Tab-separated table of C-alpha atoms and ligand atoms in Angstrom:
chain	number	residue	atom	x	y	z
Q	34	MET	CA	-12.985	-176.819	72.674
Q	35	ARG	CA	-12.960	-180.566	73.197
Q	36	LYS	CA	-10.614	-182.217	71.107
Q	37	ILE	CA	-10.965	-185.802	69.815
Q	38	TYR	CA	-8.462	-187.611	67.630
Q	39	LEU	CA	-9.946	-190.202	65.443
Q	40	ASP	CA	-7.186	-190.367	62.811
Q	41	HIS	CA	-4.523	-192.880	64.233
Q	42	ASN	CA	-4.080	-194.282	60.891
Q	43	ALA	CA	-2.427	-191.020	59.786
Q	44	THR	CA	-0.200	-190.907	62.929
Q	45	THR	CA	-0.373	-191.647	66.580
Q	46	PRO	CA	0.492	-189.648	69.810
Q	47	VAL	CA	3.701	-190.901	71.368
Q	48	HIS	CA	3.001	-193.130	74.237
Q	49	PRO	CA	3.664	-191.698	77.770
Q	50	GLU	CA	5.958	-194.612	78.837
Q	51	ILE	CA	8.094	-193.977	75.499
Q	52	ARG	CA	8.137	-190.353	76.016
Q	53	GLU	CA	9.723	-190.968	79.619
Q	54	ALA	CA	12.327	-193.518	78.192
Q	55	ILE	CA	13.859	-191.293	75.675
Q	56	GLU	CA	14.822	-188.488	77.994
Q	57	PRO	CA	18.308	-189.665	78.519
Q	58	TYR	CA	19.026	-190.010	74.896
Q	59	LEU	CA	18.166	-186.151	74.606
Q	60	SER	CA	20.599	-185.247	77.129
Q	61	GLU	CA	23.737	-187.163	78.305
Q	62	GLN	CA	23.211	-190.171	76.066
Q	63	PHE	CA	24.077	-188.503	72.728
Q	64	GLY	CA	26.839	-190.551	71.170
Q	65	ASN	CA	26.930	-191.837	67.527
Q	66	PRO	CA	26.370	-195.575	67.505
Q	67	SER	CA	29.364	-195.914	65.220
Q	68	SER	CA	31.836	-194.489	67.572
Q	69	ILE	CA	33.743	-197.087	69.514
Q	70	HIS	CA	34.459	-195.162	72.618
Q	71	TRP	CA	32.103	-195.297	75.752
Q	72	ALA	CA	29.645	-192.547	74.244
Q	73	GLY	CA	29.123	-194.497	71.105
Q	74	ARG	CA	29.125	-198.136	72.905
Q	75	ASP	CA	26.255	-197.195	74.995
Q	76	VAL	CA	24.060	-195.793	72.361
Q	77	ARG	CA	25.026	-198.864	70.066
Q	78	LYS	CA	23.602	-201.082	72.704
Q	79	GLU	CA	20.303	-199.433	72.902
Q	80	VAL	CA	19.930	-199.400	69.045
Q	81	GLU	CA	20.692	-203.234	69.148
Q	82	ASP	CA	18.263	-203.779	72.084
Q	83	ALA	CA	15.667	-202.010	70.020
Q	84	ARG	CA	16.430	-204.258	67.023
Q	85	LYS	CA	16.001	-207.320	69.177
Q	86	GLU	CA	12.657	-206.116	70.590
Q	87	ILE	CA	11.407	-205.371	67.151
Q	88	ALA	CA	12.523	-208.716	65.955
Q	89	SER	CA	10.965	-210.548	68.719
Q	90	PHE	CA	7.626	-208.654	68.146
Q	91	PHE	CA	7.675	-209.766	64.280
Q	92	GLY	CA	9.161	-213.263	64.869
Q	93	CYS	CA	12.274	-212.591	62.853
Q	94	GLN	CA	15.917	-212.449	63.592
Q	95	PRO	CA	17.490	-209.240	64.796
Q	96	LEU	CA	19.884	-209.227	61.671
Q	97	GLU	CA	16.836	-209.286	59.419
Q	98	VAL	CA	15.735	-205.868	60.793
Q	99	VAL	CA	16.956	-203.032	58.740
Q	100	PHE	CA	16.153	-199.505	60.160
Q	101	THR	CA	15.104	-196.531	57.845
Q	102	SER	CA	13.705	-193.303	58.043
Q	103	SER	CA	10.006	-194.330	57.469
Q	104	GLY	CA	7.464	-196.618	56.062
Q	105	THR	CA	7.860	-194.818	52.853
Q	106	GLU	CA	11.753	-195.336	52.576
Q	107	SER	CA	11.224	-199.174	53.517
Q	108	ASP	CA	8.719	-199.547	50.674
Q	109	ASN	CA	11.147	-197.678	48.191
Q	110	LEU	CA	14.045	-200.048	49.558
Q	111	ALA	CA	11.919	-203.194	48.889
Q	112	LEU	CA	10.655	-202.345	45.537
Q	113	LYS	CA	13.711	-200.469	43.883
Q	114	GLY	CA	16.338	-202.474	45.924
Q	115	VAL	CA	15.003	-205.753	44.566
Q	116	ALA	CA	14.202	-204.233	41.013
Q	117	PHE	CA	17.755	-202.788	40.661
Q	118	ARG	CA	19.326	-206.054	42.021
Q	119	LYS	CA	17.367	-208.509	40.082
Q	120	GLY	CA	16.498	-206.464	36.999
Q	121	ASN	CA	18.655	-208.809	34.868
Q	122	ALA	CA	16.656	-211.850	35.780
Q	123	GLY	CA	13.385	-209.944	34.693
Q	124	LYS	CA	11.549	-206.836	34.632
Q	125	HIS	CA	7.964	-207.511	35.883
Q	126	ILE	CA	6.504	-206.572	39.179
Q	127	VAL	CA	3.011	-207.132	40.540
Q	128	THR	CA	1.262	-205.106	42.976
Q	129	SER	CA	-2.267	-204.188	43.792
Q	130	GLN	CA	-4.429	-201.097	42.979
Q	131	VAL	CA	-5.090	-200.137	46.431
Q	132	GLU	CA	-1.255	-199.717	47.782
Q	133	HIS	CA	-0.043	-196.576	49.632
Q	134	PRO	CA	1.615	-193.978	47.409
Q	135	ALA	CA	4.895	-195.124	48.727
Q	136	VAL	CA	4.588	-198.443	46.756
Q	137	MET	CA	2.422	-197.109	43.936
Q	138	ASN	CA	4.923	-194.254	43.073
Q	139	SER	CA	7.942	-196.591	43.339
Q	140	CYS	CA	6.148	-198.682	40.876
Q	141	ARG	CA	5.460	-195.612	38.512
Q	142	PHE	CA	9.182	-194.826	38.802
Q	143	LEU	CA	10.196	-198.420	38.085
Q	144	GLU	CA	7.875	-198.194	34.873
Q	145	ALA	CA	9.759	-195.077	33.795
Q	146	LYS	CA	13.026	-197.121	34.120
Q	147	GLY	CA	11.536	-199.955	31.984
Q	148	PHE	CA	9.804	-202.398	34.306
Q	149	ARG	CA	6.358	-203.543	33.527
Q	150	VAL	CA	4.012	-203.393	36.505
Q	151	THR	CA	0.705	-205.160	36.770
Q	152	TYR	CA	-1.707	-203.693	39.268
Q	153	VAL	CA	-4.038	-206.302	40.352
Q	154	PRO	CA	-7.627	-205.337	41.173
Q	155	VAL	CA	-9.567	-205.747	44.340
Q	156	ASN	CA	-12.824	-207.186	45.070
Q	157	ARG	CA	-15.742	-204.926	46.445
Q	158	TYR	CA	-14.405	-205.126	49.951
Q	159	GLY	CA	-11.052	-203.909	48.827
Q	160	ILE	CA	-9.346	-207.252	49.140
Q	161	VAL	CA	-6.828	-208.743	46.799
Q	162	GLU	CA	-7.793	-212.196	45.868
Q	163	PRO	CA	-5.004	-214.836	45.570
Q	164	ASP	CA	-5.985	-215.995	42.359
Q	165	SER	CA	-5.716	-212.466	40.736
Q	166	VAL	CA	-1.952	-212.536	41.910
Q	167	ARG	CA	-1.552	-216.139	40.611
Q	168	LYS	CA	-3.001	-214.905	37.186
Q	169	ALA	CA	-0.545	-211.980	37.204
Q	170	LEU	CA	2.712	-213.779	37.619
Q	171	THR	CA	4.850	-214.272	34.462
Q	172	PRO	CA	8.117	-215.868	33.892
Q	173	ASP	CA	9.969	-212.543	34.187
Q	174	THR	CA	8.139	-211.485	37.518
Q	175	VAL	CA	10.937	-210.602	39.931
Q	176	LEU	CA	8.643	-209.133	42.883
Q	177	VAL	CA	5.169	-209.176	44.246
Q	178	SER	CA	4.191	-206.452	46.579
Q	179	VAL	CA	0.865	-206.445	48.394
Q	180	MET	CA	0.073	-204.439	51.561
Q	181	TYR	CA	-1.151	-206.362	54.642
Q	182	ALA	CA	-3.803	-203.876	55.519
Q	183	ASN	CA	-5.355	-200.929	53.480
Q	184	ASN	CA	-4.742	-197.606	55.546
Q	185	GLU	CA	-8.169	-196.054	54.209
Q	186	THR	CA	-10.514	-199.032	54.671
Q	187	GLY	CA	-8.534	-201.480	56.946
Q	188	SER	CA	-9.430	-204.280	55.012
Q	189	VAL	CA	-6.853	-206.884	55.727
Q	190	MET	CA	-5.497	-208.938	52.763
Q	191	PRO	CA	-4.907	-212.837	52.678
Q	192	ILE	CA	-1.097	-212.519	52.749
Q	193	PRO	CA	-0.442	-215.994	53.966
Q	194	GLU	CA	-2.167	-217.371	50.854
Q	195	ILE	CA	-0.797	-214.821	48.549
Q	196	GLY	CA	2.603	-215.476	49.759
Q	197	GLU	CA	2.408	-219.041	49.420
Q	198	ILE	CA	1.472	-218.742	45.666
Q	199	VAL	CA	4.377	-216.317	45.229
Q	200	ARG	CA	6.790	-218.319	46.917
Q	201	ASN	CA	5.871	-221.559	45.048
Q	202	ALA	CA	6.436	-219.262	41.833
Q	203	GLY	CA	9.818	-218.808	43.092
Q	204	VAL	CA	9.186	-214.851	43.161
Q	205	LEU	CA	10.145	-212.483	45.920
Q	206	MET	CA	7.182	-211.293	48.053
Q	207	HIS	CA	6.923	-207.843	50.019
Q	208	THR	CA	4.141	-206.668	52.168
Q	209	ASP	CA	3.702	-203.372	53.430
Q	210	ALA	CA	2.499	-203.959	56.901
Q	211	VAL	CA	2.707	-200.247	58.132
Q	212	GLN	CA	-1.070	-200.429	59.238
Q	213	ALA	CA	-1.292	-203.909	60.235
Q	214	ALA	CA	1.656	-204.099	62.664
Q	215	GLY	CA	0.506	-203.736	66.109
Q	216	LYS	CA	-3.186	-204.109	65.172
Q	217	ILE	CA	-3.173	-207.981	64.089
Q	218	PRO	CA	-0.789	-210.540	64.816
Q	219	ILE	CA	2.038	-211.040	62.634
Q	220	ASP	CA	4.526	-213.959	62.600
Q	221	PHE	CA	7.268	-213.480	60.079
Q	222	ALA	CA	8.938	-216.693	60.608
Q	223	ALA	CA	5.656	-218.519	59.753
Q	224	LEU	CA	4.817	-216.143	56.702
Q	225	PRO	CA	5.600	-216.910	53.230
Q	226	VAL	CA	6.898	-213.329	52.914
Q	227	ASP	CA	10.569	-212.094	52.185
Q	228	MET	CA	10.290	-208.341	53.219
Q	229	LEU	CA	7.955	-206.515	55.518
Q	230	THR	CA	7.635	-202.668	55.918
Q	231	PHE	CA	6.774	-201.164	59.322
Q	232	SER	CA	6.590	-197.558	60.609
Q	233	GLY	CA	7.256	-196.213	64.296
Q	234	HIS	CA	4.768	-193.431	64.208
Q	235	LYS	CA	1.930	-195.586	63.561
Q	236	VAL	CA	2.471	-197.549	66.739
Q	237	ASN	CA	2.726	-194.687	69.231
Q	238	ALA	CA	6.618	-194.125	68.680
Q	239	LEU	CA	8.256	-190.909	67.147
Q	240	LYS	CA	7.818	-189.949	63.599
Q	241	GLY	CA	10.857	-190.259	61.037
Q	242	ALA	CA	11.756	-194.024	62.062
Q	243	GLY	CA	10.781	-197.182	60.179
Q	244	GLY	CA	12.030	-200.227	59.018
Q	245	LEU	CA	12.163	-203.296	56.833
Q	246	VAL	CA	12.400	-206.847	57.823
Q	247	ILE	CA	14.368	-208.629	55.210
Q	248	ARG	CA	14.684	-212.236	55.301
Q	249	LYS	CA	18.115	-213.737	55.648
Q	250	GLY	CA	20.005	-214.309	52.512
Q	251	ILE	CA	17.969	-212.061	50.246
Q	252	GLU	CA	19.943	-209.050	48.583
Q	253	LEU	CA	18.942	-205.821	47.737
Q	254	GLU	CA	20.883	-202.886	46.173
Q	255	ALA	CA	20.974	-200.136	49.030
Q	256	LEU	CA	19.333	-196.750	47.902
Q	257	ILE	CA	21.126	-194.642	50.333
Q	258	HIS	CA	24.947	-194.879	50.085
Q	259	GLY	CA	27.281	-193.624	52.765
Q	260	GLY	CA	28.772	-195.395	55.987
Q	261	HIS	CA	28.466	-198.898	56.842
Q	262	GLN	CA	25.265	-198.555	59.078
Q	263	GLU	CA	22.626	-201.268	58.743
Q	264	ARG	CA	25.468	-203.680	57.299
Q	265	GLY	CA	25.732	-201.599	54.242
Q	266	ARG	CA	22.172	-201.614	53.451
Q	267	ARG	CA	21.267	-198.193	54.525
Q	268	GLY	CA	23.900	-195.677	55.024
Q	269	GLY	CA	23.737	-192.656	57.396
Q	270	THR	CA	24.058	-192.121	61.132
Q	271	GLU	CA	20.980	-193.965	62.619
Q	272	ASN	CA	17.887	-192.034	63.965
Q	273	VAL	CA	18.774	-193.186	67.650
Q	274	VAL	CA	15.798	-191.763	69.398
Q	275	GLY	CA	13.307	-192.830	66.910
Q	276	ILE	CA	14.788	-196.193	66.894
Q	277	ILE	CA	14.721	-196.416	70.567
Q	278	THR	CA	11.077	-195.221	70.610
Q	279	MET	CA	10.208	-198.055	68.048
Q	280	GLY	CA	11.827	-200.668	70.149
Q	281	LYS	CA	9.790	-199.483	73.169
Q	282	ALA	CA	6.679	-199.376	71.272
Q	283	PHE	CA	7.136	-202.912	69.769
Q	284	GLN	CA	8.120	-204.062	73.283
Q	285	LEU	CA	4.913	-202.777	74.754
Q	286	LEU	CA	2.889	-204.323	71.906
Q	287	ARG	CA	4.444	-207.802	72.262
Q	288	THR	CA	2.974	-208.051	75.659
Q	289	GLY	CA	-0.063	-205.663	75.602
Q	290	MET	CA	-1.312	-205.732	71.947
Q	291	GLU	CA	-4.102	-208.228	72.582
Q	292	GLU	CA	-5.677	-206.135	75.460
Q	293	GLU	CA	-5.094	-202.875	73.680
Q	294	VAL	CA	-6.616	-203.974	70.614
Q	295	ALA	CA	-9.553	-205.621	72.255
Q	296	GLY	CA	-10.406	-202.328	74.019
Q	297	ILE	CA	-9.921	-200.352	70.674
Q	298	ARG	CA	-12.230	-202.732	68.750
Q	299	ARG	CA	-14.983	-202.502	71.479
Q	300	LEU	CA	-14.963	-198.666	71.051
Q	301	ARG	CA	-14.797	-198.843	67.363
Q	302	ASP	CA	-17.695	-201.252	67.214
Q	303	LYS	CA	-19.745	-199.112	69.555
Q	304	PHE	CA	-18.945	-195.946	67.292
Q	305	GLU	CA	-19.915	-197.958	64.065
Q	306	LYS	CA	-22.989	-199.237	65.490
Q	307	GLY	CA	-23.967	-195.805	66.841
Q	308	LEU	CA	-23.554	-194.183	63.593
Q	309	PHE	CA	-25.346	-196.916	61.562
Q	310	GLY	CA	-28.059	-197.072	64.152
Q	311	ARG	CA	-28.906	-193.285	64.117
Q	312	ILE	CA	-28.088	-192.012	60.653
Q	313	PRO	CA	-29.751	-193.273	57.524
Q	314	GLU	CA	-28.031	-193.897	54.017
Q	315	LEU	CA	-24.555	-194.911	55.086
Q	316	VAL	CA	-22.442	-197.426	53.253
Q	317	LEU	CA	-19.603	-199.311	55.094
Q	318	ASN	CA	-16.332	-199.213	52.837
Q	319	GLY	CA	-14.163	-202.248	53.418
Q	320	HIS	CA	-14.616	-205.732	54.702
Q	321	PRO	CA	-17.141	-205.989	57.440
Q	322	THR	CA	-15.041	-208.483	59.423
Q	323	GLU	CA	-11.625	-208.950	57.645
Q	324	ARG	CA	-10.898	-205.428	58.878
Q	325	LEU	CA	-8.258	-203.704	61.234
Q	326	PRO	CA	-9.971	-203.312	64.546
Q	327	ASN	CA	-9.487	-199.762	64.785
Q	328	THR	CA	-10.848	-198.531	61.376
Q	329	VAL	CA	-14.112	-197.651	59.961
Q	330	ASN	CA	-14.656	-195.969	56.628
Q	331	ILE	CA	-18.156	-194.677	55.823
Q	332	SER	CA	-19.674	-193.102	52.785
Q	333	PHE	CA	-22.171	-190.496	54.185
Q	334	ARG	CA	-24.547	-190.351	51.060
Q	335	PHE	CA	-25.665	-186.931	49.922
Q	336	VAL	CA	-22.932	-185.028	51.692
Q	337	GLU	CA	-19.497	-184.089	50.585
Q	338	GLY	CA	-16.610	-185.735	52.503
Q	339	GLU	CA	-14.648	-182.453	52.763
Q	340	ALA	CA	-17.209	-180.421	53.743
Q	341	MET	CA	-18.040	-182.927	56.488
Q	342	LEU	CA	-14.116	-182.984	57.593
Q	343	LEU	CA	-14.178	-179.313	57.999
Q	344	ASN	CA	-17.470	-179.005	59.978
Q	345	LEU	CA	-16.196	-181.942	62.121
Q	346	ASP	CA	-13.066	-180.196	62.632
Q	347	MET	CA	-14.730	-177.126	63.756
Q	348	MET	CA	-16.454	-179.343	66.516
Q	349	GLY	CA	-12.972	-180.566	67.615
Q	350	ILE	CA	-13.066	-183.885	65.673
Q	351	ALA	CA	-9.963	-185.027	63.728
Q	352	CYS	CA	-10.648	-187.700	60.920
Q	353	SER	CA	-9.748	-188.117	57.332
Q	354	SER	CA	-11.092	-188.278	53.822
Q	355	GLY	CA	-8.704	-190.427	51.919
Q	356	SER	CA	-5.110	-191.118	53.152
Q	357	ALA	CA	-3.085	-188.135	54.900
Q	358	CYS	CA	-0.864	-188.377	51.743
Q	359	THR	CA	-3.812	-187.579	49.300
Q	360	SER	CA	-5.807	-185.238	51.331
Q	361	GLY	CA	-6.353	-181.854	49.780
Q	362	SER	CA	-7.386	-183.427	46.580
Q	363	LEU	CA	-10.967	-183.458	45.751
Q	364	GLU	CA	-10.939	-186.521	43.434
Q	365	PRO	CA	-12.797	-189.494	44.899
Q	366	SER	CA	-10.427	-191.788	46.652
Q	367	PRO	CA	-8.754	-194.108	44.028
Q	368	ILE	CA	-8.875	-196.951	46.794
Q	369	LEU	CA	-12.531	-196.800	46.838
Q	370	MET	CA	-12.875	-196.526	43.059
Q	371	ALA	CA	-10.846	-199.530	42.726
Q	372	MET	CA	-13.233	-201.365	44.848
Q	373	GLY	CA	-16.052	-200.275	42.500
Q	374	ALA	CA	-17.684	-197.921	44.851
Q	375	ASP	CA	-20.276	-195.333	43.488
Q	376	PRO	CA	-18.067	-192.163	42.612
Q	377	THR	CA	-20.682	-189.953	44.305
Q	378	ASP	CA	-20.782	-192.073	47.463
Q	379	SER	CA	-16.931	-192.078	47.473
Q	380	GLN	CA	-16.890	-188.297	47.628
Q	381	GLY	CA	-18.899	-188.544	50.813
Q	382	ALA	CA	-16.324	-191.199	52.454
Q	383	LEU	CA	-14.672	-190.571	55.737
Q	384	ARG	CA	-12.199	-192.692	57.623
Q	385	PHE	CA	-12.294	-192.817	61.396
Q	386	SER	CA	-9.261	-194.579	62.926
Q	387	LEU	CA	-9.188	-194.950	66.689
Q	388	GLY	CA	-6.259	-195.659	69.017
Q	389	LEU	CA	-4.586	-195.141	72.423
Q	390	GLY	CA	-6.202	-192.571	74.503
Q	391	ASN	CA	-9.754	-192.756	72.864
Q	392	THR	CA	-12.506	-193.256	75.471
Q	393	GLU	CA	-16.203	-194.093	75.632
Q	394	ALA	CA	-17.094	-190.525	76.265
Q	395	ASP	CA	-14.986	-189.404	72.862
Q	396	VAL	CA	-17.024	-192.099	71.002
Q	397	GLU	CA	-20.330	-190.728	72.176
Q	398	TYR	CA	-19.455	-187.144	71.709
Q	399	ALA	CA	-18.195	-187.945	67.987
Q	400	ILE	CA	-21.649	-189.788	67.160
Q	401	ASP	CA	-23.712	-186.932	68.362
Q	402	ALA	CA	-21.424	-184.462	66.443
Q	403	ILE	CA	-21.332	-186.491	63.326
Q	404	GLU	CA	-25.241	-186.896	63.310
Q	405	THR	CA	-25.553	-183.056	63.810
Q	406	VAL	CA	-23.202	-182.289	60.734
Q	407	VAL	CA	-24.661	-184.906	58.512
Q	408	ASN	CA	-28.233	-183.464	59.157
Q	409	LYS	CA	-27.001	-179.951	58.720
Q	410	LEU	CA	-25.364	-180.780	55.377
Q	411	ARG	CA	-28.068	-182.933	54.059
Q	412	ALA	CA	-30.745	-180.180	54.790
Q	413	LEU	CA	-28.558	-178.070	52.276
Q	414	SER	CA	-28.575	-180.803	49.608
Q	415	PRO	CA	-30.811	-180.585	46.856
Q	416	LEU	CA	-30.431	-184.300	46.018
Q	417	TYR	CA	-31.239	-185.622	49.410
Q	418	PRO	CA	-34.879	-186.875	49.287
Q	419	GLY	CA	-35.345	-186.015	53.009
Q	420	ALA	CA	-33.952	-182.578	52.911
Q	421	LYS	CA	-36.861	-181.008	54.140
Q	422	GLU	CA	-37.300	-183.158	57.254
Q	423	ALA	CA	-33.501	-182.937	57.742
Q	424	LYS	CA	-33.797	-179.145	57.843
Q	425	ALA	CA	-36.739	-179.273	60.435
Q	426	ARG	CA	-34.561	-181.601	62.593
U	697	PLP	C1	0.097	-198.607	54.410
U	697	PLP	C2	0.972	-197.454	54.534
U	697	PLP	N1	2.293	-197.452	54.091
U	697	PLP	C3	3.325	-196.518	54.108
U	697	PLP	C4	3.099	-195.420	54.676
U	697	PLP	C5	4.119	-194.635	54.927
U	697	PLP	O1	4.676	-194.541	56.229
U	697	PLP	P1	5.524	-193.291	56.733
U	697	PLP	O2	4.490	-192.203	57.092
U	697	PLP	O3	6.436	-193.769	57.863
U	697	PLP	O4	6.406	-192.862	55.624
U	697	PLP	C6	1.770	-195.362	55.426
U	697	PLP	C7	1.414	-194.171	56.125
U	697	PLP	O5	0.227	-193.811	56.010
U	697	PLP	C8	0.666	-196.210	55.232
U	697	PLP	O6	-0.394	-196.130	55.530
């Protein structure tokens, strides 16, 4: 069976050049970077080189990069780390209604510990308006956390504007850039943001490695206590191989992102145009233009998203309904509900996210397959006005 992977916002395949680059670290280069002998020193250099690569990608200083196990851990570190350190100064946090569960559930945890959290709404495109953040700030706000781009819709938030408001109010600002990093340009030095989350496996590096950029001078409470790794901000022997793959991934992106993204955007646009041109009753979820170049989220009216997902899976197409972390739930996506989408339309929503390795032929095959599945399912739907015609097709 032909297999087409259109779920790059869930995770990405490891880049072939990265796969080659890690071979030595799976064999002779096995040292612990904290060891002072030759075996440790060699590996320490690789970890620090990766930190430098990542710093030059984001436009920050190497010492501002803290390695963690994932985007999830980085979000936890940003939110709880600030809350635990600054809780005496104030107990209010502002975030949005469309954050990833890593931020959402950290906020719920902090609520249980006595913090107040304001979840600001989004507009119908799933975008947080700067003014909503301004209105949510109170004298005891210690942190604002708004994602750079949404994982389900790809909608890109006006982080420079939001960050400016937050900075002028003297409050710390965190952004979860797990989906934005590697897809849209980010310049941390010029961004009024104090902390930024990234994750390796979304940029063709290995799973189990991520990081938090923490602006110099900002102090957080560590969540994992142990050795002095990461200058005391995150104990535990580093995931050397994962970190090296992230360094390489961001190095490749620093020079090649523009071209890679242009190719992916062209394919995504062709895919989107093909679907909207051939299938009636589709709704685009997310902003038409202020959106990640690889993502398209569509409600297929009169069909159920999970049914489509399973049918497409049988035809070799991998896509997603909701985020990978909420799949398995038959509830309409909370993200789409926060955007004010019709609950029935939300049930029929699918996210397609393109990436490295997708081709024109993939896109053409996927459009045909999706059209076939939609016609088949609509023919069975008593609600679809054109059910008879769809059956005859
Ligand atoms: C926006 C966003 N934040 C955080 C995460 C979590 O990252 P990780 O899978 O590295 O824990 C994801 C993963 O889907 C994400 O999309």
